[in-house]
Coordinates of C-alpha atoms in Angstrom, one line a residue:
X1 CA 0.0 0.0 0.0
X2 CA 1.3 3.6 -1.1
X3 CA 1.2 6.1 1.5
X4 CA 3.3 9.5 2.2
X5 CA 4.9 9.8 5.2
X6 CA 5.4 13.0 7.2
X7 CA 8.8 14.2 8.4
X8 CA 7.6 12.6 11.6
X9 CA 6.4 9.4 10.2
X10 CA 9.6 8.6 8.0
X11 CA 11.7 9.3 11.4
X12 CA 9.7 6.7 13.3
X13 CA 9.4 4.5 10.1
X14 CA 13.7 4.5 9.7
X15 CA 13.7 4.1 13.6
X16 CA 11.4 0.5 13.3
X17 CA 13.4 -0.6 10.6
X18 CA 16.8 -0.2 12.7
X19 CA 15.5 -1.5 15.6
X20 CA 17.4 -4.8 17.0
X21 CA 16.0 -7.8 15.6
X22 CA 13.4 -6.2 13.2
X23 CA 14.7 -7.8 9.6
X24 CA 12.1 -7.3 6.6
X25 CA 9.5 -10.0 7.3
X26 CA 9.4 -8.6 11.2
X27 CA 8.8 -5.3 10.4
X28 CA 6.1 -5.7 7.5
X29 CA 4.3 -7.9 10.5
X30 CA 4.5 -4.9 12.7
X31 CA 3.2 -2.7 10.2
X32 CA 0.0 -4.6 9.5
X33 CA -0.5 -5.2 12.5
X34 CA -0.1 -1.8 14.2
X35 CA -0.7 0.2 10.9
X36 CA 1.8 3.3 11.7
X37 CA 5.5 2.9 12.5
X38 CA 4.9 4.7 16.1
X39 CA 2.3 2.3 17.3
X40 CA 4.7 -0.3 16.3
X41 CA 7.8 1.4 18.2
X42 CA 5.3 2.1 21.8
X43 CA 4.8 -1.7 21.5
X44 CA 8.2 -3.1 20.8
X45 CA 9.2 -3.4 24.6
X46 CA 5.9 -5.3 25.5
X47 CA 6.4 -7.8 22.4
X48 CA 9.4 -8.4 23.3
X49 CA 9.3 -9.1 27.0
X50 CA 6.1 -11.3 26.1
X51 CA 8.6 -13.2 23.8
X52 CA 10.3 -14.0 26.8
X53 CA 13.2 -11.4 26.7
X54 CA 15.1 -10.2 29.8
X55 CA 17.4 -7.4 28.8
X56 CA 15.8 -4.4 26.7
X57 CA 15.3 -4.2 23.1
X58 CA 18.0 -2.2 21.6
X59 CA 15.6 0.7 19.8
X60 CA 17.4 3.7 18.5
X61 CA 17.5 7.1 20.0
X62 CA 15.4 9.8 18.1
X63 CA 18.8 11.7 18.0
X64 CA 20.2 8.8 16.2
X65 CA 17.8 8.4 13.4
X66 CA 18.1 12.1 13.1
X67 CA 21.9 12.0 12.6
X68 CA 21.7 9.2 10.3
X69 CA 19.3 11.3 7.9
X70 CA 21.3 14.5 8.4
X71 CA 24.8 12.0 7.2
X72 CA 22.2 10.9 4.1
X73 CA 21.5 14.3 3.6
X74 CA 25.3 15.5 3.8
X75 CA 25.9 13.2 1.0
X76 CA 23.0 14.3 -1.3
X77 CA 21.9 10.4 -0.6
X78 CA 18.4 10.1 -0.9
X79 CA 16.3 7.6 1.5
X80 CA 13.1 5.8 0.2
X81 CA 10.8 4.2 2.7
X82 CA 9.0 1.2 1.3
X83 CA 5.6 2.5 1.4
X84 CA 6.3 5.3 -0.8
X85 CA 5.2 6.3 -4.5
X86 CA 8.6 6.5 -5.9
X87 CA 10.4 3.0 -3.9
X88 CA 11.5 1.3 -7.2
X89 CA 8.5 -1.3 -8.2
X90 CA 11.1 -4.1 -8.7
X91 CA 12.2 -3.9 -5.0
X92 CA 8.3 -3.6 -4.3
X93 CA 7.2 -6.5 -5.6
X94 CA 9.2 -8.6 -2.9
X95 CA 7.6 -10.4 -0.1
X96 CA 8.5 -8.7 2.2
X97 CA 10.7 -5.8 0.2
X98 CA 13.3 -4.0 2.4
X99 CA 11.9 -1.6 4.7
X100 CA 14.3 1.2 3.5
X101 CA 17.0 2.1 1.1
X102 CA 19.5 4.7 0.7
X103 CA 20.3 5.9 -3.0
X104 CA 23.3 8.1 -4.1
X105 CA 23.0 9.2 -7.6
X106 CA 19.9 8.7 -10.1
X107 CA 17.4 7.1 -8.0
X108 CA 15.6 6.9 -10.9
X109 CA 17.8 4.5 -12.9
X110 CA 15.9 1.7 -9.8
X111 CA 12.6 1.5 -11.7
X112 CA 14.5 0.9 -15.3
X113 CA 14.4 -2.5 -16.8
X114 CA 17.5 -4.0 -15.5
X115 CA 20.0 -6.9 -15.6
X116 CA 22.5 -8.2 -12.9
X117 CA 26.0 -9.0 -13.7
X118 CA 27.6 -10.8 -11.3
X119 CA 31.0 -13.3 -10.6
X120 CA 33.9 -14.1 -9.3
X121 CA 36.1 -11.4 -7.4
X122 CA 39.3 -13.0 -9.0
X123 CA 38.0 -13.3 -12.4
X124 CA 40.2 -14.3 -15.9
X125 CA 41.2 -11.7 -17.8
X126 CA 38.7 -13.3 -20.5
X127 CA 35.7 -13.3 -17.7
X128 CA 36.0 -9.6 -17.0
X129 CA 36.1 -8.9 -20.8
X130 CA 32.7 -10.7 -21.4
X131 CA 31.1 -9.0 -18.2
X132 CA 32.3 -5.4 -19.5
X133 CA 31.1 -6.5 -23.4
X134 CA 27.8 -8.1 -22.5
X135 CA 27.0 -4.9 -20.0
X136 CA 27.8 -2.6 -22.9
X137 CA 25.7 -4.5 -25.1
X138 CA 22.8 -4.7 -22.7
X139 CA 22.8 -1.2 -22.0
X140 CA 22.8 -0.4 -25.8
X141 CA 19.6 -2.5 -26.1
X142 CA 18.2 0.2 -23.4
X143 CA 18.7 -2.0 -20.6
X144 CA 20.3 -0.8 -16.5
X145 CA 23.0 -2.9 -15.4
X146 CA 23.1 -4.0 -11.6
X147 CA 26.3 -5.2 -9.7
X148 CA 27.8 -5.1 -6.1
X149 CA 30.9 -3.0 -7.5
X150 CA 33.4 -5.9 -5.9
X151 CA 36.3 -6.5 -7.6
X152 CA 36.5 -8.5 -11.1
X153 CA 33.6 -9.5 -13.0
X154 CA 31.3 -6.5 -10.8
X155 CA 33.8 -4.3 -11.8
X156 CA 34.0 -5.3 -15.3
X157 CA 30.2 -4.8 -15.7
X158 CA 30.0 -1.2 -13.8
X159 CA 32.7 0.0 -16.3
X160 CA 30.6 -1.6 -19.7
X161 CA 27.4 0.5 -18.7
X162 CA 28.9 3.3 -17.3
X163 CA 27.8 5.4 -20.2
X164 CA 24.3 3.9 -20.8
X165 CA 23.2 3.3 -16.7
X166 CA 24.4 1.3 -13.9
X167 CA 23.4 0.7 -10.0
X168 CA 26.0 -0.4 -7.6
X169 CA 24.8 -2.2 -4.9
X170 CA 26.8 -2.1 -1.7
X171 CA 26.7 -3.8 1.8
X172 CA 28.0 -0.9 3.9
X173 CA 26.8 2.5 3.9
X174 CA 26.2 4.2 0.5
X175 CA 29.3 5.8 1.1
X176 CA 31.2 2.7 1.9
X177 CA 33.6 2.5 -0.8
X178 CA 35.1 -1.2 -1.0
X179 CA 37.5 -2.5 -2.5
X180 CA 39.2 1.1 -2.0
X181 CA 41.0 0.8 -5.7
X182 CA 37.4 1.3 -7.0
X183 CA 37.2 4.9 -5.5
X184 CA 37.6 6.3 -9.1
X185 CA 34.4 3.8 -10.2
X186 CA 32.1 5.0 -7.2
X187 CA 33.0 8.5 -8.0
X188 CA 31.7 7.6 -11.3
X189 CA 28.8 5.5 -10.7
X190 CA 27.6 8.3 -8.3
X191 CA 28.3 10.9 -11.6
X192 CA 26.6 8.7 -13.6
X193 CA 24.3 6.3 -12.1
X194 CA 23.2 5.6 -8.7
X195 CA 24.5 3.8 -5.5
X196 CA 22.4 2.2 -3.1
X197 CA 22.4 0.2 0.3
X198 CA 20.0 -0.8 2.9
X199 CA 22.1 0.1 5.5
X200 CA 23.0 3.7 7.3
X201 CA 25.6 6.1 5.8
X202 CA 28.8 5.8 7.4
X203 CA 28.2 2.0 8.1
X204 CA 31.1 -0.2 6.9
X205 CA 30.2 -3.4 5.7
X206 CA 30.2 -6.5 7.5
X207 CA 29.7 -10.4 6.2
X208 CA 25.9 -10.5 7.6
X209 CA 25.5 -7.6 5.7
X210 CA 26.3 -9.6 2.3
X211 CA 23.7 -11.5 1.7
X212 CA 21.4 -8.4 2.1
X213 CA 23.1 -6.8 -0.4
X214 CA 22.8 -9.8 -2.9
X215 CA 19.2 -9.4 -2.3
X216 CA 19.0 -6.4 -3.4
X217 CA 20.9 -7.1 -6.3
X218 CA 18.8 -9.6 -7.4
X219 CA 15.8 -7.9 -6.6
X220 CA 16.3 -4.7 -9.1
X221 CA 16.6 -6.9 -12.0
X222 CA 14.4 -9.2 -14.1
X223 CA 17.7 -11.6 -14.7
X224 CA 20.6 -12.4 -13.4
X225 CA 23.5 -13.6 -15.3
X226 CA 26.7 -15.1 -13.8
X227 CA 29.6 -14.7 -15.5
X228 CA 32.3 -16.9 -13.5
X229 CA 31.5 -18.2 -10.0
X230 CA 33.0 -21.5 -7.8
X231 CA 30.8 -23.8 -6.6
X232 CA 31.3 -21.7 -2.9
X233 CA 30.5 -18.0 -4.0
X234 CA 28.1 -15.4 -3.2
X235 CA 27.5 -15.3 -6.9
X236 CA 25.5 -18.4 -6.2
X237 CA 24.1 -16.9 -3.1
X238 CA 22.4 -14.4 -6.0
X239 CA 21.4 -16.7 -8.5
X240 CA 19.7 -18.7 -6.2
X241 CA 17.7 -15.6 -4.6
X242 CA 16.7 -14.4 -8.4
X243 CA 15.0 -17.8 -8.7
X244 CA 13.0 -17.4 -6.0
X245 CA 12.1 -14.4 -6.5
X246 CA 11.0 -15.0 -10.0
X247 CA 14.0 -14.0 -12.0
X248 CA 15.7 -15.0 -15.0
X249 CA 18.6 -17.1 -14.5
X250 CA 21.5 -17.3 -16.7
X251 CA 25.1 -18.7 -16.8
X252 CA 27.9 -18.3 -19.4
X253 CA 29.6 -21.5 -20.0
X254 CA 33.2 -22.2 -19.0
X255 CA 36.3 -24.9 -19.1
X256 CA 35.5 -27.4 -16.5
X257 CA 39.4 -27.2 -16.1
X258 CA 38.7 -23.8 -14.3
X259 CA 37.5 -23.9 -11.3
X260 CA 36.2 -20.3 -11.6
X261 CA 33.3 -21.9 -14.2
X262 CA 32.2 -24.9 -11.8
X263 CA 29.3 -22.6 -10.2
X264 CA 27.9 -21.6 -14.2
X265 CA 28.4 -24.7 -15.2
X266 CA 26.9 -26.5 -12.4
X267 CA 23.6 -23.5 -12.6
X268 CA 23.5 -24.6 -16.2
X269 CA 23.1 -28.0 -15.4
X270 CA 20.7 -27.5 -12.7
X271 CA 18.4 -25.3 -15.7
X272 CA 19.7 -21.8 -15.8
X273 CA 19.9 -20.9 -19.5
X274 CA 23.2 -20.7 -21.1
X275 CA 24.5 -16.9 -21.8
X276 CA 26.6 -16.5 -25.0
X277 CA 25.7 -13.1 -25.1
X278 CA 23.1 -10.4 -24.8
X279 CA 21.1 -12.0 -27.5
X280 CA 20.8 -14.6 -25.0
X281 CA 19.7 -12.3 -22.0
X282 CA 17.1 -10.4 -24.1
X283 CA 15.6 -13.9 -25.3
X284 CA 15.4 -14.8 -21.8
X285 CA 13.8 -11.4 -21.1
X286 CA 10.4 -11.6 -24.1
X287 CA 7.9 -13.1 -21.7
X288 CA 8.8 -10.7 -18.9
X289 CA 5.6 -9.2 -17.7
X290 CA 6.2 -6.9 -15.0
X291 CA 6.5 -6.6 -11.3
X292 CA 3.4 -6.6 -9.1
X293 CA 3.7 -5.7 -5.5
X294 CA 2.3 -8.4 -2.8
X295 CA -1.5 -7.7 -2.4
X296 CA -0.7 -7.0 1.5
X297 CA 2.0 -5.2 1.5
X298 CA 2.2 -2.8 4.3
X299 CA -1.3 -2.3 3.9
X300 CA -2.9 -0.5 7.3
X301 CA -4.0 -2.2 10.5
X302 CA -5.6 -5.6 10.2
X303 CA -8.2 -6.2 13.6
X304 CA -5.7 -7.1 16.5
X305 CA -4.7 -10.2 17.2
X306 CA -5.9 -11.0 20.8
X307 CA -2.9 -11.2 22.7
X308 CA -4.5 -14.2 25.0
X309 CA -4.8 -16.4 21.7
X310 CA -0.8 -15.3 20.8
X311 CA 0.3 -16.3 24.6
X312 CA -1.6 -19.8 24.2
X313 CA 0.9 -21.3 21.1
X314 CA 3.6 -18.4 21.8
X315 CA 6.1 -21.6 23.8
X316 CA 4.5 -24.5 21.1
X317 CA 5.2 -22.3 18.0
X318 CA 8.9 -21.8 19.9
X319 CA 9.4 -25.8 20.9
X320 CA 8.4 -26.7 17.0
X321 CA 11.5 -24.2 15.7
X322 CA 15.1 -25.6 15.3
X323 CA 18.5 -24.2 13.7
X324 CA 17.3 -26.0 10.8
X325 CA 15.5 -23.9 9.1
X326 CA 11.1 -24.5 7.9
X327 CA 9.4 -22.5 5.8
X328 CA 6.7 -20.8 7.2
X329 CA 3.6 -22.3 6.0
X330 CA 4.9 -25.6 7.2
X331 CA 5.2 -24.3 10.9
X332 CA 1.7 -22.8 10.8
X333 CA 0.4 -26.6 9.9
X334 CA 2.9 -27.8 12.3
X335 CA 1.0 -25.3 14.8
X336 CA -2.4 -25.8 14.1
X337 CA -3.3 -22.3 14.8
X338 CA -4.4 -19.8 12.6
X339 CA -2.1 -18.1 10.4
X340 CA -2.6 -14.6 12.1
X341 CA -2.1 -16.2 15.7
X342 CA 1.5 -17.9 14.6
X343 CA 2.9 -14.9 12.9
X344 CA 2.4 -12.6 16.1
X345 CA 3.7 -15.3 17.9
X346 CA 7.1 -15.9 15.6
X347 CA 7.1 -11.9 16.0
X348 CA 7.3 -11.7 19.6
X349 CA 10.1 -14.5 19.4
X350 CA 11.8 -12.9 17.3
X351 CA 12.1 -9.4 19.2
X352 CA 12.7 -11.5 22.1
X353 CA 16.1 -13.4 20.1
X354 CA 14.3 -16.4 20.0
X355 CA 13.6 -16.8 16.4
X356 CA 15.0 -15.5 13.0
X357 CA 12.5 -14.8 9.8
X358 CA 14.5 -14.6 6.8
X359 CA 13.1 -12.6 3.8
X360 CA 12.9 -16.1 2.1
X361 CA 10.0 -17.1 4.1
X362 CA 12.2 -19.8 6.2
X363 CA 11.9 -20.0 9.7
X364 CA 14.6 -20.8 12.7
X365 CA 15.0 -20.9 15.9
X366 CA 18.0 -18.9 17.3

């Protein structure tokens, strides 16, 4: 659901979403449940302590949230709350989309029709000259090229669309240059394209923050196409989140005497189609029809959800959790409770550290 947010309401809407232990699927839970990010924020404490927590929940400090949009704003970054008119509909049409991103650049360049290009960090000489080729040839054919701006084959396809659009991707801040050799490229991409992130200005990445970012990444485009990738790489990571999300997969072929083309060749084998070259992406691409946001999302305050009902299944929805992760249908039939009843219940354990809810709609104990 679209809605504008006051100065006050995208302050308390940034403070929910950087609250501890509020991911994507938590937050659009507290959002149809409460309807307005402040209801959300005066209930956090009582969710969590419900959930059985001890200590407090870590919930930022007006005066931080306020810093963190006056650093945005010091970098002529741009933030764009989920719920709002202009949040790029690719990102939208997630379940759940992130609650917020950051954008450096042309925030426009998000809404674009767009392609990933992604691989390995240490890539052949032959691998980044394909990536920078195929991006240039994609972005002739009118299309935006994603990456994550890492070295090698991201790189590659940053410099190959430069001149026709590009969106880097990072898991720090939107100021968080890394590798530092591609300072010259960031200055660039922000020149001439746009930078975004999920996480605050001024924040240096970290490895939890990686498979966020590949998220992201996958979530701008309608395809993703790997270019060189082990069978161990967060180029994998991506493919495999494009196909769930409903993406195009594609993998360019390799020797199976490099161990750089193991992960394409093993996605080809498993049914990614095979990428020779942007002929190959824009075949892929002819029965595209669009992005639709999830019916639900953030859509006002559904009727409460007695908190009685919630306490009775709170400890049986916990006991049926493990580090193995379910998906969440399965532990509402494990439950048998009512959909509604299980989901506040997974929210309070999560608050409380009990429970993780990834964006993929698995389920964990913690």
């Amino acid at each position: 659901m679209i809605r504008a947010l006051t100065q006050a309401g995208r302050r308390d809407w940034l403070r929910l979403a950087r609250t501890e232990n509020v991911g994507p699927v938590t937050f659009q839970q507290l959002i149809g449940r409460y309807g307005e990010a402040s209801l959300a924020l005066a209930a956090l404490p009582d969710l969590a302590r419900r959930g059985g927590r001890v200590s407090p929940l870590d919930i930022p400090a007006v005066s931080e949230i306020e810093a963190e949009l006056e650093a945005g704003a010091a970098l002529g970054a741009r933030l764009i709350a989920a719920c709002e008119a202009d949040f790029p509909a690719p990102l939208a049409a997630l379940d759940p989309p992130p609650p917020v991103i950051w954008a450096r650049g042309e925030p426009r360049l998000l809404s674009r029709p767009a392609v990933a290009i992604v691989g390995a960090r240490v890539a052949s000489a032959g691998g980044q000259r394909f990536a920078r080729g195929l991006a240039a040839d994609l972005g002739a054919a009118g299309l935006v090229v994603i990456s994550g701006m890492a070295r090698g084959v991201d790189g590659a396809a940053h410099e190959g669309s430069l001149a026709t659009g590009t969106v880097a991707v990072l898991g720090g801040g939107v100021d968080d240059v890394y590798p530092r050799e591609h300072r010259d490229l960031y200055e660039r991409i922000v020149e001439q394209g746009c930078v975004v992130s999920e996480s605050a200005p001024g924040r240096t990445a970290t490895a939890k923050d990686f498979p966020r970012r590949n998220r992201l990444i996958s979530g701008l485009s309608q395809a993703v196409v790997v270019v060189e990738a082990e069978l161990r790489s967060g180029s994998l990571i991506t493919a495999r989140l494009a196909a769930e999300q409903g993406r195009e997969v594609l993998a360019v072929p390799g020797s199976p005497l490099d161990p750089r083309a193991r992960g394409t060749n093993d996605l080809i084998r498993q049914g990614a189609a095979l990428c020779e070259g942007a002929d190959d992406v824009l075949r892929a691409l002819e029965g595209f029809g669009g992005f639709r946001a999830p019916d639900r999302a953030f859509e006002p305050a559904r009727p409460t959800t007695p908190d009685a009902e919630v306490a009775a299944i709170r400890e049986r929805v916990a006991a049926l959790l493990s580090p193995t992760p379910v998906s969440r249908d399965e532990l509402i039939r494990a439950a048998g409770a009512p959909a509604a009843i299980v989901l506040a219940a997974l929210v309070e354990l999560a608050l409380a550290g009990r429970a993780e809810l990834t964006a993929g709609g698995l389920v964990s104990s913690l």
